[in-house]
Amino acid sequence: MTTTARTARPYVGTALNRVEGMEKVTGRARYAFEHSPDDLAYAVPVQATIARGEIRAMDVQKAHTVPGVIAVIWHGNAPRLAPADNAELAVLQSARVAYRGQYVAVVVAENLEAAREAARSLSVEYAGEPHDTELRADHPRLYRPDQVNGGYPTDSEHGDPDAALEAAPILVDATYSTPAEHNNPMEPHATVARWDAGGLTLYDSTQGASSVRATLAALFTMPPQNVRVIAPHVGGGFGSKGLPLAPVVLAALAAKHVTRPVKLAVSRQQMFAVTGYRTPTIQRVRLGANPDGRLTAIAHEAIEQCSTIQEFAEQTTTPTRIMYAAPNRRTTHRVVKLDVPTPSWMRAPGETPGMFALESAMDELAIACGIDPVELRVRNEPDADPESGLPFSSRNLVACLREGARRFGWADRDPTPGARIEGRTLVGSGVAASTYPVYRSPSQATARLEPDGRYTVRTAATDIGTGARTVLTQIAADALRTSPDRVRVEIGDSALPPAVLAGGSMGTASWGTAVVRACEALLAELDRRGGDVPADGVEAGADTAGEVRAEERFSRHAFGAQFAEVGVDVDTGEARVLRLLGVFAAGRIINPKTARSQLIGGMTMGLSMALFEESVMDREFGDYLNRDLAQYHVASCADVRDIEAAWIEEDDPHLNPMGSKGIGEIGIVGTAAAIANAVHHATGIRVRDLPIRLDKLLR
C-alpha cells in the first residue's frame, strides 16, 4: 500500500461539530448503567444512620426473605481488601462508622426492586457516639495539614505582612464564608462489575479509566493488566468522578462475592454522602494599600473541614499567591477533622471559593480608595509571579479587564451604590478576575495508518461531556496533515495507552501532547518507509513523561475577567442576574464551539454558587438536610438570562504543541464574586456569606 498525499489545512481553531454527536442524539452512545452482561444482578447499598459509632449487630434474616435476594454483604462476610491510602475505599471492612451515610452493607438481588426492598428491611444495631459536624473558626481541633490539594505548600509568607497591615493607610479586614456544595452531574455514579477468569471488567462512570484500574488492582491484589475499565461516554463529573470512590469498590466487591455481574447506581440522595463535595470555608482576607490603591500587604487565611478517616485540604488561598503584586504577603490553610463525609474535588477546587473572598475584598478596597474596581486591579498587576518570582509564560489579565469593560459598557457605570433604579428593581454591576493554573501530566498515545488509508488514534482519555473526542480529532488531523473525517479517535478504555484523568483542566494539554507526538512518530515512520506501508497498516506511539519533566520553568496560568449586572427587587430582596460577560485569556482555543460551551457552563455554575447552592448540615443527626435536587437548588435556564463568553487571542509558546490552556474550570472562578459585587453596587449591602439569599438583602 502507498500512502496518499497529505494536506496542511489547519483544523485546530475551527468550530468542528462533536464527532460523537450523532451517537448521543440517536441514543447509540452507551453509558455505564446501560451495559447489561448476561446473568446480571442488581446491588443496592445500605447507609449508616448514625454520624459516629460502631455496628453492634446486623440482622439480615428479614432481607433474605425477600424473593429474588441473592446476598446481603456487610463487614462480617465481605471479601477482604488490601489496605488503601484512602480509607474511604475500605468499604465494608470494619464495624466503625465515620459519618452518617457511609456504606455499611449492600444487598444483591435478581432485580432492582427486590434489592431495594431488602435494603429497606435490613436491621442494623448501632452503638452511637457523640459527634461533631460543625465547622467554626474557633474550633479547638484546627490543625495545619502538611500540604493542600495539588501538592501546594500549606502556608506561604513574604516580607512582614503584620507590620505592613498595621501601617497601611487603607485597610480592608473582612471574613467571608462559602457553604458546603455538592456535585450533581446529570449522570449519577454507576458501575457494572464483572469477574471472569481474566480478572475484573468495570463499566464505570469515571473521569479516569487508568486511575480506576490502578486503584482497583491494588485493592484486590491483582496485576493492573487484569483489570479493565471501560468508560466511552460519561455524563458529567465536575470532579466528583475524578478518583475511584466507595461506589465502584462496592460494585466490584459485590460482584466478587456473588460471582455474577453486578450493576450498581448511586441514587441522587446517596450522592450527598459518598461521592464528595466542596468543603465549606471560612476565610479572612486583609488587604493593606496606599491611597492610590497599590497594595502593600495581602493576608488570606482559610479554615476548612475534612472527615476523620481521610484528609482532603482544599487549596483555597493558593490563587491569592499569584494574583496581585504586594511586597508583604501571607496565605494559610487550617483544617478540622469532623464526623462528616470526605470532601473532594468540585469544579476548580480552591480557586472557586478562594477567589470569591479575594475578589470581594478587592471590590471593598476599590470602594475604600475611591478607585474604579477595574483600574484597581490593573494598578496591582505583577511583573512576575509574586510567589515564585518566575516569569509568567503569558499573562493577559489586564487585556481581559479592558476588553470586558469595553464590551460590557463599564465606562457608563455610576459607582454610587443604589444609584440606578428601574421600576421596583435596583440595578448594579460588578467585576471580578478569574484565574486557573495550567497543568500538563504524562500520557501515552498511539497513531495508526489503517489499510484503508484512514487513521486511528488511541489513548485512555475520558470525554465527560466536554468534547474531548472532538478536539483530539482536530489535533490529530492537523498533526497528520489530513482531514478530521479520516481520523478515528478511540478513548475511554483502560486497555488503551495510559492517560491522565479528565480533571484539573489538563486533559486536552496532556492528551493532546501525546497525540501530537504519536502522530509525528507515525509520519516519521511513514517517511522512513518511503510511503510503502504493509498490508495490515503501520503504527507508532509516544510517551510524554520525559517531555513533561523537562519543560521550562514558567508560572503558567489562564486568566479572565467577569462582569455581572444584577437586579434586586426592592420589596422582596430577590436578586436576579440580568447579564453575565466573561472574557478569558486561555492560550489557543482548539474549538470555539466546545470552548464557549465549557466557559458558559462554568459561569452558570458560578451564578448557581452565588445565588442558590448550599448544603445545610443538620448538626443533631450529622447529615445534610437537602439531599436532592428538589431541595438543593441549582440554576435553571430561567435564571440564566443573558450570558456571553469571549476570549482574546493569546500566543503562548511555553505550554504544549497546541499552545492551549485548560478552560473547563476557569469559567466558574470569579463569577460569584462579580455577582456579589454587583449586588453591593445595586443595594449598598455587602453579602460576604454565600449564597446571596433574599433574607440577607431585606434589611
PDB file of N, CA and C in Angstrom, residues 57-141:
ATOM      1  N   ALA A  57     -24.660  -5.093  65.596  1.00  0.00           N
ATOM      2  CA  ALA A  57     -25.250  -6.307  65.023  1.00  0.00           C
ATOM      3  C   ALA A  57     -25.916  -5.965  63.703  1.00  0.00           C
ATOM      4  N   MET A  58     -25.982  -6.957  62.829  1.00  0.00           N
ATOM      5  CA  MET A  58     -26.620  -6.808  61.523  1.00  0.00           C
ATOM      6  C   MET A  58     -27.595  -7.973  61.367  1.00  0.00           C
ATOM      7  N   ASP A  59     -28.899  -7.683  61.407  1.00  0.00           N
ATOM      8  CA  ASP A  59     -29.922  -8.712  61.260  1.00  0.00           C
ATOM      9  C   ASP A  59     -30.321  -8.793  59.790  1.00  0.00           C
ATOM     10  N   VAL A  60     -29.851  -9.825  59.121  1.00  0.00           N
ATOM     11  CA  VAL A  60     -30.088  -9.961  57.683  1.00  0.00           C
ATOM     12  C   VAL A  60     -31.224 -10.922  57.366  1.00  0.00           C
ATOM     13  N   GLN A  61     -31.841 -11.502  58.401  1.00  0.00           N
ATOM     14  CA  GLN A  61     -32.829 -12.561  58.179  1.00  0.00           C
ATOM     15  C   GLN A  61     -34.018 -12.080  57.356  1.00  0.00           C
ATOM     16  N   LYS A  62     -34.579 -10.929  57.719  1.00  0.00           N
ATOM     17  CA  LYS A  62     -35.755 -10.435  57.007  1.00  0.00           C
ATOM     18  C   LYS A  62     -35.413 -10.103  55.564  1.00  0.00           C
ATOM     19  N   ALA A  63     -34.228  -9.541  55.348  1.00  0.00           N
ATOM     20  CA  ALA A  63     -33.823  -9.200  53.986  1.00  0.00           C
ATOM     21  C   ALA A  63     -33.754 -10.436  53.103  1.00  0.00           C
ATOM     22  N   HIS A  64     -33.325 -11.564  53.675  1.00  0.00           N
ATOM     23  CA  HIS A  64     -33.204 -12.791  52.893  1.00  0.00           C
ATOM     24  C   HIS A  64     -34.555 -13.406  52.547  1.00  0.00           C
ATOM     25  N   THR A  65     -35.602 -12.959  53.202  1.00  0.00           N
ATOM     26  CA  THR A  65     -36.936 -13.497  52.879  1.00  0.00           C
ATOM     27  C   THR A  65     -37.549 -12.824  51.660  1.00  0.00           C
ATOM     28  N   VAL A  66     -36.970 -11.743  51.209  1.00  0.00           N
ATOM     29  CA  VAL A  66     -37.497 -11.058  50.026  1.00  0.00           C
ATOM     30  C   VAL A  66     -37.183 -11.911  48.793  1.00  0.00           C
ATOM     31  N   PRO A  67     -38.197 -12.266  47.998  1.00  0.00           N
ATOM     32  CA  PRO A  67     -37.937 -13.086  46.807  1.00  0.00           C
ATOM     33  C   PRO A  67     -36.948 -12.418  45.861  1.00  0.00           C
ATOM     34  N   GLY A  68     -35.980 -13.197  45.407  1.00  0.00           N
ATOM     35  CA  GLY A  68     -35.001 -12.683  44.462  1.00  0.00           C
ATOM     36  C   GLY A  68     -33.700 -12.227  45.089  1.00  0.00           C
ATOM     37  N   VAL A  69     -33.632 -12.170  46.423  1.00  0.00           N
ATOM     38  CA  VAL A  69     -32.401 -11.736  47.066  1.00  0.00           C
ATOM     39  C   VAL A  69     -31.329 -12.812  46.920  1.00  0.00           C
ATOM     40  N   ILE A  70     -30.154 -12.408  46.518  1.00  0.00           N
ATOM     41  CA  ILE A  70     -29.034 -13.329  46.331  1.00  0.00           C
ATOM     42  C   ILE A  70     -28.093 -13.291  47.522  1.00  0.00           C
ATOM     43  N   ALA A  71     -27.796 -12.088  48.013  1.00  0.00           N
ATOM     44  CA  ALA A  71     -26.841 -11.970  49.119  1.00  0.00           C
ATOM     45  C   ALA A  71     -27.023 -10.638  49.827  1.00  0.00           C
ATOM     46  N   VAL A  72     -26.701 -10.650  51.111  1.00  0.00           N
ATOM     47  CA  VAL A  72     -26.554  -9.426  51.903  1.00  0.00           C
ATOM     48  C   VAL A  72     -25.104  -9.414  52.377  1.00  0.00           C
ATOM     49  N   ILE A  73     -24.371  -8.388  51.980  1.00  0.00           N
ATOM     50  CA  ILE A  73     -22.937  -8.337  52.250  1.00  0.00           C
ATOM     51  C   ILE A  73     -22.670  -7.203  53.228  1.00  0.00           C
ATOM     52  N   TRP A  74     -21.914  -7.501  54.274  1.00  0.00           N
ATOM     53  CA  TRP A  74     -21.565  -6.495  55.272  1.00  0.00           C
ATOM     54  C   TRP A  74     -20.169  -6.826  55.785  1.00  0.00           C
ATOM     55  N   HIS A  75     -19.709  -6.104  56.788  1.00  0.00           N
ATOM     56  CA  HIS A  75     -18.309  -6.308  57.171  1.00  0.00           C
ATOM     57  C   HIS A  75     -18.052  -7.700  57.725  1.00  0.00           C
ATOM     58  N   GLY A  76     -19.120  -8.374  58.149  1.00  0.00           N
ATOM     59  CA  GLY A  76     -18.945  -9.711  58.699  1.00  0.00           C
ATOM     60  C   GLY A  76     -18.696 -10.783  57.655  1.00  0.00           C
ATOM     61  N   ASN A  77     -19.065 -10.529  56.391  1.00  0.00           N
ATOM     62  CA  ASN A  77     -18.872 -11.569  55.367  1.00  0.00           C
ATOM     63  C   ASN A  77     -18.285 -11.030  54.061  1.00  0.00           C
ATOM     64  N   ALA A  78     -17.921  -9.760  54.029  1.00  0.00           N
ATOM     65  CA  ALA A  78     -17.429  -9.157  52.793  1.00  0.00           C
ATOM     66  C   ALA A  78     -16.043  -9.678  52.434  1.00  0.00           C
ATOM     67  N   PRO A  79     -15.738  -9.801  51.147  1.00  0.00           N
ATOM     68  CA  PRO A  79     -14.364 -10.124  50.740  1.00  0.00           C
ATOM     69  C   PRO A  79     -13.389  -9.101  51.303  1.00  0.00           C
ATOM     70  N   ARG A  80     -12.213  -9.570  51.668  1.00  0.00           N
ATOM     71  CA  ARG A  80     -11.201  -8.678  52.255  1.00  0.00           C
ATOM     72  C   ARG A  80     -10.474  -7.901  51.158  1.00  0.00           C
ATOM     73  N   LEU A  81     -10.191  -6.651  51.454  1.00  0.00           N
ATOM     74  CA  LEU A  81      -9.465  -5.775  50.546  1.00  0.00           C
ATOM     75  C   LEU A  81      -8.092  -5.464  51.119  1.00  0.00           C
ATOM     76  N   ALA A  82      -7.151  -5.186  50.240  1.00  0.00           N
ATOM     77  CA  ALA A  82      -5.834  -4.751  50.694  1.00  0.00           C
ATOM     78  C   ALA A  82      -5.943  -3.352  51.296  1.00  0.00           C
ATOM     79  N   PRO A  83      -5.073  -3.008  52.247  1.00  0.00           N
ATOM     80  CA  PRO A  83      -5.100  -1.650  52.807  1.00  0.00           C
ATOM     81  C   PRO A  83      -4.912  -0.611  51.709  1.00  0.00           C
ATOM     82  N   ALA A  84      -5.600   0.536  51.870  1.00  0.00           N
ATOM     83  CA  ALA A  84      -5.530   1.596  50.873  1.00  0.00           C
ATOM     84  C   ALA A  84      -5.097   2.898  51.530  1.00  0.00           C
ATOM     85  N   ASP A  85      -4.433   3.759  50.763  1.00  0.00           N
ATOM     86  CA  ASP A  85      -4.065   5.075  51.284  1.00  0.00           C
ATOM     87  C   ASP A  85      -5.307   5.894  51.611  1.00  0.00           C
ATOM     88  N   ASN A  86      -6.352   5.707  50.827  1.00  0.00           N
ATOM     89  CA  ASN A  86      -7.612   6.403  51.046  1.00  0.00           C
ATOM     90  C   ASN A  86      -8.542   5.498  51.837  1.00  0.00           C
ATOM     91  N   ALA A  87      -8.792   5.835  53.106  1.00  0.00           N
ATOM     92  CA  ALA A  87      -9.612   4.988  53.959  1.00  0.00           C
ATOM     93  C   ALA A  87     -11.059   4.921  53.504  1.00  0.00           C
ATOM     94  N   GLU A  88     -11.500   5.862  52.675  1.00  0.00           N
ATOM     95  CA  GLU A  88     -12.862   5.800  52.132  1.00  0.00           C
ATOM     96  C   GLU A  88     -13.059   4.560  51.258  1.00  0.00           C
ATOM     97  N   LEU A  89     -11.963   3.989  50.758  1.00  0.00           N
ATOM     98  CA  LEU A  89     -12.065   2.825  49.877  1.00  0.00           C
ATOM     99  C   LEU A  89     -12.108   1.503  50.637  1.00  0.00           C
ATOM    100  N   ALA A  90     -11.951   1.547  51.964  1.00  0.00           N
ATOM    101  CA  ALA A  90     -12.017   0.322  52.781  1.00  0.00           C
ATOM    102  C   ALA A  90     -13.478  -0.030  53.031  1.00  0.00           C
ATOM    103  N   VAL A  91     -14.204  -0.320  51.974  1.00  0.00           N
ATOM    104  CA  VAL A  91     -15.652  -0.497  52.030  1.00  0.00           C
ATOM    105  C   VAL A  91     -15.991  -1.832  52.680  1.00  0.00           C
ATOM    106  N   LEU A  92     -16.856  -1.789  53.684  1.00  0.00           N
ATOM    107  CA  LEU A  92     -17.338  -2.980  54.413  1.00  0.00           C
ATOM    108  C   LEU A  92     -16.192  -3.779  55.022  1.00  0.00           C
ATOM    109  N   GLN A  93     -15.153  -3.087  55.457  1.00  0.00           N
ATOM    110  CA  GLN A  93     -14.007  -3.762  56.057  1.00  0.00           C
ATOM    111  C   GLN A  93     -13.973  -3.625  57.570  1.00  0.00           C
ATOM    112  N   SER A  94     -14.910  -2.873  58.146  1.00  0.00           N
ATOM    113  CA  SER A  94     -14.844  -2.593  59.572  1.00  0.00           C
ATOM    114  C   SER A  94     -16.234  -2.309  60.105  1.00  0.00           C
ATOM    115  N   ALA A  95     -16.387  -2.471  61.419  1.00  0.00           N
ATOM    116  CA  ALA A  95     -17.649  -2.136  62.074  1.00  0.00           C
ATOM    117  C   ALA A  95     -17.756  -0.654  62.392  1.00  0.00           C
ATOM    118  N   ARG A  96     -16.695   0.109  62.230  1.00  0.00           N
ATOM    119  CA  ARG A  96     -16.710   1.522  62.566  1.00  0.00           C
ATOM    120  C   ARG A  96     -17.533   2.335  61.566  1.00  0.00           C
ATOM    121  N   VAL A  97     -18.219   3.341  62.088  1.00  0.00           N
ATOM    122  CA  VAL A  97     -18.972   4.290  61.272  1.00  0.00           C
ATOM    123  C   VAL A  97     -18.346   5.663  61.479  1.00  0.00           C
ATOM    124  N   ALA A  98     -17.910   6.292  60.379  1.00  0.00           N
ATOM    125  CA  ALA A  98     -17.214   7.572  60.467  1.00  0.00           C
ATOM    126  C   ALA A  98     -18.118   8.754  60.144  1.00  0.00           C
ATOM    127  N   TYR A  99     -19.251   8.501  59.489  1.00  0.00           N
ATOM    128  CA  TYR A  99     -20.180   9.582  59.174  1.00  0.00           C
ATOM    129  C   TYR A  99     -21.517   8.983  58.743  1.00  0.00           C
ATOM    130  N   ARG A 100     -22.552   9.768  58.914  1.00  0.00           N
ATOM    131  CA  ARG A 100     -23.884   9.338  58.504  1.00  0.00           C
ATOM    132  C   ARG A 100     -23.934   9.244  56.982  1.00  0.00           C
ATOM    133  N   GLY A 101     -24.422   8.127  56.486  1.00  0.00           N
ATOM    134  CA  GLY A 101     -24.474   7.897  55.053  1.00  0.00           C
ATOM    135  C   GLY A 101     -23.375   6.997  54.536  1.00  0.00           C
ATOM    136  N   GLN A 102     -22.391   6.669  55.378  1.00  0.00           N
ATOM    137  CA  GLN A 102     -21.326   5.752  54.963  1.00  0.00           C
ATOM    138  C   GLN A 102     -21.921   4.378  54.677  1.00  0.00           C
ATOM    139  N   TYR A 103     -21.381   3.675  53.696  1.00  0.00           N
ATOM    140  CA  TYR A 103     -21.884   2.348  53.360  1.00  0.00           C
ATOM    141  C   TYR A 103     -21.601   1.363  54.489  1.00  0.00           C
ATOM    142  N   VAL A 104     -22.647   0.636  54.920  1.00  0.00           N
ATOM    143  CA  VAL A 104     -22.481  -0.389  55.950  1.00  0.00           C
ATOM    144  C   VAL A 104     -22.875  -1.773  55.442  1.00  0.00           C
ATOM    145  N   ALA A 105     -23.537  -1.832  54.292  1.00  0.00           N
ATOM    146  CA  ALA A 105     -23.943  -3.121  53.719  1.00  0.00           C
ATOM    147  C   ALA A 105     -24.369  -2.893  52.278  1.00  0.00           C
ATOM    148  N   VAL A 106     -24.533  -3.993  51.546  1.00  0.00           N
ATOM    149  CA  VAL A 106     -25.086  -3.927  50.201  1.00  0.00           C
ATOM    150  C   VAL A 106     -25.913  -5.185  49.969  1.00  0.00           C
ATOM    151  N   VAL A 107     -27.065  -5.014  49.356  1.00  0.00           N
ATOM    152  CA  VAL A 107     -27.948  -6.132  49.024  1.00  0.00           C
ATOM    153  C   VAL A 107     -27.857  -6.391  47.527  1.00  0.00           C
ATOM    154  N   VAL A 108     -27.697  -7.651  47.162  1.00  0.00           N
ATOM    155  CA  VAL A 108     -27.648  -8.048  45.759  1.00  0.00           C
ATOM    156  C   VAL A 108     -28.844  -8.940  45.476  1.00  0.00           C
ATOM    157  N   ALA A 109     -29.575  -8.621  44.403  1.00  0.00           N
ATOM    158  CA  ALA A 109     -30.790  -9.374  44.086  1.00  0.00           C
ATOM    159  C   ALA A 109     -30.921  -9.533  42.579  1.00  0.00           C
ATOM    160  N   GLU A 110     -31.889 -10.344  42.188  1.00  0.00           N
ATOM    161  CA  GLU A 110     -32.116 -10.609  40.770  1.00  0.00           C
ATOM    162  C   GLU A 110     -32.632  -9.380  40.029  1.00  0.00           C
ATOM    163  N   ASN A 111     -33.299  -8.502  40.747  1.00  0.00           N
ATOM    164  CA  ASN A 111     -33.820  -7.297  40.108  1.00  0.00           C
ATOM    165  C   ASN A 111     -33.687  -6.126  41.071  1.00  0.00           C
ATOM    166  N   LEU A 112     -33.829  -4.937  40.538  1.00  0.00           N
ATOM    167  CA  LEU A 112     -33.614  -3.734  41.325  1.00  0.00           C
ATOM    168  C   LEU A 112     -34.664  -3.576  42.417  1.00  0.00           C
ATOM    169  N   GLU A 113     -35.908  -3.929  42.119  1.00  0.00           N
ATOM    170  CA  GLU A 113     -36.982  -3.763  43.094  1.00  0.00           C
ATOM    171  C   GLU A 113     -36.754  -4.638  44.323  1.00  0.00           C
ATOM    172  N   ALA A 114     -36.337  -5.863  44.095  1.00  0.00           N
ATOM    173  CA  ALA A 114     -36.083  -6.761  45.224  1.00  0.00           C
ATOM    174  C   ALA A 114     -34.905  -6.270  46.058  1.00  0.00           C
ATOM    175  N   ALA A 115     -33.872  -5.786  45.387  1.00  0.00           N
ATOM    176  CA  ALA A 115     -32.708  -5.280  46.116  1.00  0.00           C
ATOM    177  C   ALA A 115     -33.088  -4.075  46.972  1.00  0.00           C
ATOM    178  N   ARG A 116     -33.921  -3.194  46.436  1.00  0.00           N
ATOM    179  CA  ARG A 116     -34.344  -2.022  47.203  1.00  0.00           C
ATOM    180  C   ARG A 116     -35.194  -2.424  48.408  1.00  0.00           C
ATOM    181  N   GLU A 117     -36.126  -3.338  48.197  1.00  0.00           N
ATOM    182  CA  GLU A 117     -36.995  -3.763  49.303  1.00  0.00           C
ATOM    183  C   GLU A 117     -36.173  -4.424  50.405  1.00  0.00           C
ATOM    184  N   ALA A 118     -35.253  -5.290  50.021  1.00  0.00           N
ATOM    185  CA  ALA A 118     -34.439  -5.973  51.024  1.00  0.00           C
ATOM    186  C   ALA A 118     -33.531  -4.987  51.756  1.00  0.00           C
ATOM    187  N   ALA A 119     -32.998  -4.003  51.032  1.00  0.00           N
ATOM    188  CA  ALA A 119     -32.147  -3.000  51.674  1.00  0.00           C
ATOM    189  C   ALA A 119     -32.929  -2.211  52.716  1.00  0.00           C
ATOM    190  N   ARG A 120     -34.193  -1.901  52.416  1.00  0.00           N
ATOM    191  CA  ARG A 120     -35.026  -1.172  53.382  1.00  0.00           C
ATOM    192  C   ARG A 120     -35.340  -2.009  54.612  1.00  0.00           C
ATOM    193  N   SER A 121     -35.389  -3.319  54.438  1.00  0.00           N
ATOM    194  CA  SER A 121     -35.773  -4.192  55.550  1.00  0.00           C
ATOM    195  C   SER A 121     -34.599  -4.604  56.429  1.00  0.00           C
ATOM    196  N   LEU A 122     -33.385  -4.253  56.014  1.00  0.00           N
ATOM    197  CA  LEU A 122     -32.208  -4.654  56.780  1.00  0.00           C
ATOM    198  C   LEU A 122     -32.206  -3.939  58.135  1.00  0.00           C
ATOM    199  N   SER A 123     -31.960  -4.676  59.187  1.00  0.00           N
ATOM    200  CA  SER A 123     -31.968  -4.121  60.544  1.00  0.00           C
ATOM    201  C   SER A 123     -30.530  -4.047  61.062  1.00  0.00           C
ATOM    202  N   VAL A 124     -30.096  -2.821  61.371  1.00  0.00           N
ATOM    203  CA  VAL A 124     -28.729  -2.601  61.847  1.00  0.00           C
ATOM    204  C   VAL A 124     -28.798  -1.999  63.247  1.00  0.00           C
ATOM    205  N   GLU A 125     -28.079  -2.599  64.184  1.00  0.00           N
ATOM    206  CA  GLU A 125     -27.999  -2.074  65.548  1.00  0.00           C
ATOM    207  C   GLU A 125     -26.655  -1.370  65.719  1.00  0.00           C
ATOM    208  N   TYR A 126     -26.723  -0.126  66.193  1.00  0.00           N
ATOM    209  CA  TYR A 126     -25.521   0.688  66.331  1.00  0.00           C
ATOM    210  C   TYR A 126     -25.231   1.008  67.791  1.00  0.00           C
ATOM    211  N   ALA A 127     -23.967   1.232  68.074  1.00  0.00           N
ATOM    212  CA  ALA A 127     -23.551   1.863  69.324  1.00  0.00           C
ATOM    213  C   ALA A 127     -23.084   3.266  68.965  1.00  0.00           C
ATOM    214  N   GLY A 128     -23.999   4.220  69.082  1.00  0.00           N
ATOM    215  CA  GLY A 128     -23.696   5.581  68.675  1.00  0.00           C
ATOM    216  C   GLY A 128     -22.788   6.289  69.662  1.00  0.00           C
ATOM    217  N   GLU A 129     -22.025   7.239  69.151  1.00  0.00           N
ATOM    218  CA  GLU A 129     -21.118   8.044  69.972  1.00  0.00           C
ATOM    219  C   GLU A 129     -21.368   9.518  69.682  1.00  0.00           C
ATOM    220  N   PRO A 130     -21.032  10.406  70.612  1.00  0.00           N
ATOM    221  CA  PRO A 130     -21.204  11.839  70.347  1.00  0.00           C
ATOM    222  C   PRO A 130     -20.432  12.248  69.091  1.00  0.00           C
ATOM    223  N   HIS A 131     -21.051  13.105  68.289  1.00  0.00           N
ATOM    224  CA  HIS A 131     -20.411  13.504  67.039  1.00  0.00           C
ATOM    225  C   HIS A 131     -20.309  15.017  66.956  1.00  0.00           C
ATOM    226  N   ASP A 132     -19.437  15.455  66.064  1.00  0.00           N
ATOM    227  CA  ASP A 132     -19.193  16.874  65.840  1.00  0.00           C
ATOM    228  C   ASP A 132     -19.157  17.103  64.340  1.00  0.00           C
ATOM    229  N   THR A 133     -20.095  17.902  63.837  1.00  0.00           N
ATOM    230  CA  THR A 133     -20.175  18.141  62.400  1.00  0.00           C
ATOM    231  C   THR A 133     -20.160  19.623  62.049  1.00  0.00           C
ATOM    232  N   GLU A 134     -19.813  20.474  62.992  1.00  0.00           N
ATOM    233  CA  GLU A 134     -19.911  21.917  62.773  1.00  0.00           C
ATOM    234  C   GLU A 134     -18.540  22.551  62.553  1.00  0.00           C
ATOM    235  N   LEU A 135     -18.365  23.163  61.396  1.00  0.00           N
ATOM    236  CA  LEU A 135     -17.154  23.932  61.123  1.00  0.00           C
ATOM    237  C   LEU A 135     -17.298  25.324  61.722  1.00  0.00           C
ATOM    238  N   ARG A 136     -16.317  25.710  62.526  1.00  0.00           N
ATOM    239  CA  ARG A 136     -16.337  27.063  63.088  1.00  0.00           C
ATOM    240  C   ARG A 136     -14.903  27.567  63.220  1.00  0.00           C
ATOM    241  N   ALA A 137     -14.782  28.880  63.215  1.00  0.00           N
ATOM    242  CA  ALA A 137     -13.460  29.496  63.184  1.00  0.00           C
ATOM    243  C   ALA A 137     -12.661  29.249  64.456  1.00  0.00           C
ATOM    244  N   ASP A 138     -13.343  29.016  65.578  1.00  0.00           N
ATOM    245  CA  ASP A 138     -12.636  28.825  66.852  1.00  0.00           C
ATOM    246  C   ASP A 138     -12.582  27.363  67.272  1.00  0.00           C
ATOM    247  N   HIS A 139     -12.700  26.462  66.314  1.00  0.00           N
ATOM    248  CA  HIS A 139     -12.715  25.037  66.673  1.00  0.00           C
ATOM    249  C   HIS A 139     -11.383  24.650  67.319  1.00  0.00           C
ATOM    250  N   PRO A 140     -11.421  23.965  68.454  1.00  0.00           N
ATOM    251  CA  PRO A 140     -10.161  23.655  69.160  1.00  0.00           C
ATOM    252  C   PRO A 140      -9.279  22.634  68.446  1.00  0.00           C
ATOM    253  N   ARG A 141      -9.841  21.897  67.480  1.00  0.00           N
ATOM    254  CA  ARG A 141      -9.048  20.860  66.815  1.00  0.00           C
ATOM    255  C   ARG A 141      -8.520  21.306  65.443  1.00  0.00           C
TER     256      ARG A 141
END
